[in-house]
Coordinates of C-alpha atoms in Angstrom, one line a residue:
M1 CA 69.0 -113.6 66.0
P2 CA 70.4 -113.6 62.4
G3 CA 72.7 -110.7 63.4
L4 CA 74.1 -112.8 66.3
L5 CA 74.6 -115.8 64.1
R6 CA 76.4 -113.7 61.5
G7 CA 78.7 -112.4 64.2
V8 CA 79.4 -115.9 65.5
V9 CA 80.1 -117.2 62.0
R10 CA 82.4 -114.2 61.2
T11 CA 84.3 -114.8 64.5
A12 CA 84.7 -118.5 63.7
A13 CA 86.0 -117.7 60.2
I14 CA 88.5 -115.2 61.4
A15 CA 89.7 -117.5 64.2
G16 CA 90.0 -120.4 61.7
T17 CA 92.0 -118.3 59.3
A18 CA 94.3 -117.0 62.0
T19 CA 94.9 -120.5 63.3
A20 CA 95.7 -121.8 59.8
V21 CA 98.1 -119.0 59.1
S22 CA 99.8 -119.4 62.5
N23 CA 100.2 -123.2 61.9
R24 CA 101.7 -122.6 58.5
V25 CA 104.2 -120.1 59.9
S26 CA 105.1 -122.5 62.7
R27 CA 105.7 -125.4 60.2
R28 CA 107.8 -123.2 57.9
Q29 CA 110.0 -122.0 60.8
A30 CA 110.3 -125.6 62.2
G31 CA 111.4 -126.7 58.7
R32 CA 114.0 -123.9 58.6
W33 CA 115.4 -124.9 62.0
A34 CA 115.5 -128.5 61.0
Q35 CA 117.4 -127.6 57.8
Q36 CA 119.8 -125.5 59.8
E37 CA 120.4 -128.3 62.3
A38 CA 121.0 -130.7 59.4
Q39 CA 123.6 -128.4 57.9
E40 CA 125.3 -128.0 61.3
A41 CA 125.3 -131.8 61.8
A42 CA 126.9 -132.2 58.3
Y43 CA 129.6 -129.7 59.1
A44 CA 130.2 -131.5 62.4
Q45 CA 130.6 -134.8 60.7
Q46 CA 133.2 -133.3 58.4
G47 CA 135.0 -131.8 61.4
A48 CA 134.5 -128.3 60.3
A49 CA 132.9 -125.5 62.3
Y50 CA 129.5 -124.2 61.0
P51 CA 130.1 -120.9 59.4
A52 CA 128.7 -118.1 61.4
Q53 CA 126.8 -115.4 59.5
A54 CA 129.1 -112.5 58.8
P55 CA 128.0 -109.2 60.1
A56 CA 126.5 -106.9 57.6
E57 CA 128.9 -104.4 56.1
P58 CA 128.2 -100.8 56.9
P59 CA 127.0 -98.7 53.9
P60 CA 129.8 -96.8 52.1
V61 CA 130.4 -93.3 53.3
P62 CA 129.3 -90.9 50.5
A63 CA 132.0 -88.7 49.1
A64 CA 132.1 -85.1 50.3
P65 CA 130.3 -82.8 47.8
S66 CA 132.6 -80.7 45.6
M67 CA 132.5 -77.0 45.6
E68 CA 130.6 -77.0 42.3
D69 CA 127.9 -79.2 43.9
K70 CA 127.6 -76.9 46.8
I71 CA 127.3 -73.9 44.5
A72 CA 124.6 -75.6 42.5
Q73 CA 122.7 -76.5 45.7
L74 CA 123.0 -72.9 47.0
K75 CA 121.6 -71.6 43.6
E76 CA 118.7 -74.0 43.9
L77 CA 118.0 -72.8 47.4
G78 CA 118.1 -69.2 46.2
T79 CA 115.6 -70.0 43.5
L80 CA 113.3 -71.7 46.0
K81 CA 113.5 -68.7 48.3
E82 CA 112.7 -66.3 45.5
Q83 CA 109.7 -68.4 44.6
G84 CA 108.5 -68.3 48.2
V85 CA 108.9 -72.0 48.8
L86 CA 111.4 -71.4 51.6
T87 CA 111.2 -68.9 54.4
E88 CA 114.3 -66.8 55.3
E89 CA 114.9 -69.1 58.4
E90 CA 114.6 -72.3 56.3
F91 CA 117.0 -70.8 53.7
A92 CA 119.5 -69.8 56.3
A93 CA 119.4 -73.3 58.0
Q94 CA 119.8 -75.1 54.6
K95 CA 122.6 -72.8 53.6
A96 CA 124.5 -73.4 56.9
R97 CA 124.0 -77.2 56.4
I98 CA 125.4 -77.1 52.8
L99 CA 128.3 -74.9 53.7
G100 CA 129.1 -76.9 56.9
S101 CA 129.4 -80.2 55.0

């Protein structure tokens, strides 16, 4: 019987914790919504439109590697191949990737 009681107590504790966390999250979200509605109402009273969230800017495109960078990468690949870290196929694939970019 003590094992059964321990299981019931554990389940009750877990359920209580989950309920408390869920309630807190719900309250926080409701608070955020209320704050957002208040801001929208304030903008409406001023006759201004509520500013929409601007879309995120795409990340900047990295500059194409210079020839010196490519040579340095190829030398590093050659070193890795000589050390046995890369197989011949891996070396060829990485070499094609570097030269293709």
